[in-house]
Amino acid sequence: MKTRNSMLALLASLLSAGVQAQAAVDVTAGGVRVQVGKGASASNVAGDLGQEVDMEGVAVINGNVYIDGQRIPRGKTMHTSGKTGKVYRIQWGRDGNVAVEEK
């Protein structure tokens, strides 16, 4: 009970301090967009990496292979990363199954 009262007191003090923040979340078919305040936003489409994503390593999303943020065309069996110089071997299976290993 004491913890609950403390949490309520903290919430009341934050509300009375005039803290204001607005956030809008838009969930559409296959994607999410979040907008916070003026001009700050982020979004994602299901099954894809945005161009602004700065990643290192391998990601497999819905049968699509991304290495260091670059989408690898289906059927390509070897890839050398322009970012790290690492060489990867890709084995494409059926039904979206993919195996990627660093050589």
PDB file of C-alpha atoms in Angstrom:
ATOM      1  CA  MET A   1       0.000   0.000   0.000  1.00  0.00           C
ATOM      2  CA  LYS A   2       2.852   2.362   0.838  1.00  0.00           C
ATOM      3  CA  THR A   3       4.473   1.750  -2.578  1.00  0.00           C
ATOM      4  CA  ARG A   4       1.187   2.404  -4.337  1.00  0.00           C
ATOM      5  CA  ASN A   5       0.752   5.695  -2.482  1.00  0.00           C
ATOM      6  CA  SER A   6       4.312   6.699  -3.372  1.00  0.00           C
ATOM      7  CA  MET A   7       3.685   5.968  -7.040  1.00  0.00           C
ATOM      8  CA  LEU A   8       0.449   7.966  -6.987  1.00  0.00           C
ATOM      9  CA  ALA A   9       2.235  10.892  -5.326  1.00  0.00           C
ATOM     10  CA  LEU A  10       4.973  10.786  -7.970  1.00  0.00           C
ATOM     11  CA  LEU A  11       2.391  10.695 -10.762  1.00  0.00           C
ATOM     12  CA  ALA A  12       0.490  13.602  -9.235  1.00  0.00           C
ATOM     13  CA  SER A  13       3.677  15.674  -8.928  1.00  0.00           C
ATOM     14  CA  LEU A  14       4.605  15.012 -12.553  1.00  0.00           C
ATOM     15  CA  LEU A  15       1.151  15.987 -13.736  1.00  0.00           C
ATOM     16  CA  SER A  16       1.092  19.130 -11.646  1.00  0.00           C
ATOM     17  CA  ALA A  17       4.551  20.152 -12.882  1.00  0.00           C
ATOM     18  CA  GLY A  18       3.096  20.801 -16.300  1.00  0.00           C
ATOM     19  CA  VAL A  19       5.048  18.145 -18.144  1.00  0.00           C
ATOM     20  CA  GLN A  20       3.542  17.832 -21.586  1.00  0.00           C
ATOM     21  CA  ALA A  21       4.428  15.363 -24.289  1.00  0.00           C
ATOM     22  CA  GLN A  22       2.479  14.263 -27.281  1.00  0.00           C
ATOM     23  CA  ALA A  23       2.954  10.997 -29.064  1.00  0.00           C
ATOM     24  CA  ALA A  24       1.013   9.561 -31.959  1.00  0.00           C
ATOM     25  CA  VAL A  25       1.263   5.909 -32.952  1.00  0.00           C
ATOM     26  CA  ASP A  26      -0.150   4.786 -36.282  1.00  0.00           C
ATOM     27  CA  VAL A  27      -0.346   1.026 -36.830  1.00  0.00           C
ATOM     28  CA  THR A  28      -1.248   0.200 -40.402  1.00  0.00           C
ATOM     29  CA  ALA A  29      -1.274  -3.068 -42.291  1.00  0.00           C
ATOM     30  CA  GLY A  30       2.353  -4.172 -42.296  1.00  0.00           C
ATOM     31  CA  GLY A  31       3.855  -1.079 -40.687  1.00  0.00           C
ATOM     32  CA  VAL A  32       4.230   1.156 -37.644  1.00  0.00           C
ATOM     33  CA  ARG A  33       4.826   4.916 -37.490  1.00  0.00           C
ATOM     34  CA  VAL A  34       5.555   6.815 -34.283  1.00  0.00           C
ATOM     35  CA  GLN A  35       5.590  10.598 -34.100  1.00  0.00           C
ATOM     36  CA  VAL A  36       6.738  12.405 -30.963  1.00  0.00           C
ATOM     37  CA  GLY A  37       6.485  16.157 -30.700  1.00  0.00           C
ATOM     38  CA  LYS A  38       7.417  18.407 -33.582  1.00  0.00           C
ATOM     39  CA  GLY A  39       9.283  16.774 -36.441  1.00  0.00           C
ATOM     40  CA  ALA A  40      10.569  13.727 -34.559  1.00  0.00           C
ATOM     41  CA  SER A  41       9.289  10.503 -36.030  1.00  0.00           C
ATOM     42  CA  ALA A  42      10.249   6.922 -36.811  1.00  0.00           C
ATOM     43  CA  SER A  43       8.604   4.264 -38.903  1.00  0.00           C
ATOM     44  CA  ASN A  44       9.054   0.700 -40.062  1.00  0.00           C
ATOM     45  CA  VAL A  45       7.471  -1.448 -42.718  1.00  0.00           C
ATOM     46  CA  ALA A  46       7.137  -5.091 -41.745  1.00  0.00           C
ATOM     47  CA  GLY A  47       9.697  -7.290 -43.478  1.00  0.00           C
ATOM     48  CA  ASP A  48      12.046  -4.532 -44.604  1.00  0.00           C
ATOM     49  CA  LEU A  49      14.948  -2.468 -43.285  1.00  0.00           C
ATOM     50  CA  GLY A  50      14.849   1.270 -43.817  1.00  0.00           C
ATOM     51  CA  GLN A  51      17.652   2.930 -45.750  1.00  0.00           C
ATOM     52  CA  GLU A  52      18.665   4.948 -42.692  1.00  0.00           C
ATOM     53  CA  VAL A  53      19.350   1.788 -40.645  1.00  0.00           C
ATOM     54  CA  ASP A  54      23.019   1.585 -39.693  1.00  0.00           C
ATOM     55  CA  MET A  55      23.655  -2.055 -38.891  1.00  0.00           C
ATOM     56  CA  GLU A  56      26.578  -4.406 -38.938  1.00  0.00           C
ATOM     57  CA  GLY A  57      26.088  -8.137 -39.334  1.00  0.00           C
ATOM     58  CA  VAL A  58      23.463 -10.418 -40.822  1.00  0.00           C
ATOM     59  CA  ALA A  59      19.683 -10.146 -40.636  1.00  0.00           C
ATOM     60  CA  VAL A  60      17.176 -12.503 -42.251  1.00  0.00           C
ATOM     61  CA  ILE A  61      13.650 -11.091 -42.397  1.00  0.00           C
ATOM     62  CA  ASN A  62      10.865 -13.016 -44.134  1.00  0.00           C
ATOM     63  CA  GLY A  63      13.358 -14.852 -46.332  1.00  0.00           C
ATOM     64  CA  ASN A  64      15.218 -11.664 -47.308  1.00  0.00           C
ATOM     65  CA  VAL A  65      18.914 -11.449 -46.396  1.00  0.00           C
ATOM     66  CA  TYR A  66      20.547  -8.194 -45.260  1.00  0.00           C
ATOM     67  CA  ILE A  67      24.277  -7.966 -44.651  1.00  0.00           C
ATOM     68  CA  ASP A  68      25.526  -4.768 -43.021  1.00  0.00           C
ATOM     69  CA  GLY A  69      22.221  -3.111 -43.957  1.00  0.00           C
ATOM     70  CA  GLN A  70      22.406  -4.031 -47.662  1.00  0.00           C
ATOM     71  CA  ARG A  71      19.736  -6.314 -49.127  1.00  0.00           C
ATOM     72  CA  ILE A  72      21.272  -9.306 -50.903  1.00  0.00           C
ATOM     73  CA  PRO A  73      19.529 -10.459 -54.093  1.00  0.00           C
ATOM     74  CA  ARG A  74      17.958 -13.917 -53.915  1.00  0.00           C
ATOM     75  CA  GLY A  75      20.215 -16.541 -55.473  1.00  0.00           C
ATOM     76  CA  LYS A  76      23.522 -14.806 -54.730  1.00  0.00           C
ATOM     77  CA  THR A  77      25.751 -17.343 -52.950  1.00  0.00           C
ATOM     78  CA  MET A  78      28.764 -15.203 -51.968  1.00  0.00           C
ATOM     79  CA  HIS A  79      28.892 -11.631 -50.734  1.00  0.00           C
ATOM     80  CA  THR A  80      31.747  -9.389 -49.651  1.00  0.00           C
ATOM     81  CA  SER A  81      30.645  -6.578 -47.362  1.00  0.00           C
ATOM     82  CA  GLY A  82      31.681  -3.153 -48.571  1.00  0.00           C
ATOM     83  CA  LYS A  83      31.446  -1.916 -44.980  1.00  0.00           C
ATOM     84  CA  THR A  84      33.602  -4.479 -43.152  1.00  0.00           C
ATOM     85  CA  GLY A  85      35.307  -6.468 -45.937  1.00  0.00           C
ATOM     86  CA  LYS A  86      33.997  -9.726 -44.458  1.00  0.00           C
ATOM     87  CA  VAL A  87      33.032 -12.496 -46.880  1.00  0.00           C
ATOM     88  CA  TYR A  88      29.766 -14.385 -46.402  1.00  0.00           C
ATOM     89  CA  ARG A  89      28.452 -17.613 -47.948  1.00  0.00           C
ATOM     90  CA  ILE A  90      24.698 -17.773 -48.454  1.00  0.00           C
ATOM     91  CA  GLN A  91      22.680 -20.969 -48.953  1.00  0.00           C
ATOM     92  CA  TRP A  92      19.128 -20.400 -50.146  1.00  0.00           C
ATOM     93  CA  GLY A  93      16.673 -23.111 -49.134  1.00  0.00           C
ATOM     94  CA  ARG A  94      13.013 -23.679 -49.781  1.00  0.00           C
ATOM     95  CA  ASP A  95      10.133 -21.897 -48.075  1.00  0.00           C
ATOM     96  CA  GLY A  96      12.228 -18.849 -47.146  1.00  0.00           C
ATOM     97  CA  ASN A  97      14.899 -20.820 -45.283  1.00  0.00           C
ATOM     98  CA  VAL A  98      18.354 -19.256 -45.564  1.00  0.00           C
ATOM     99  CA  ALA A  99      21.728 -20.098 -44.035  1.00  0.00           C
ATOM    100  CA  VAL A 100      24.445 -17.437 -43.875  1.00  0.00           C
ATOM    101  CA  GLU A 101      27.969 -18.010 -42.621  1.00  0.00           C
ATOM    102  CA  GLU A 102      31.049 -15.844 -42.447  1.00  0.00           C
ATOM    103  CA  LYS A 103      34.060 -17.343 -44.243  1.00  0.00           C
TER     104      LYS A 103
END
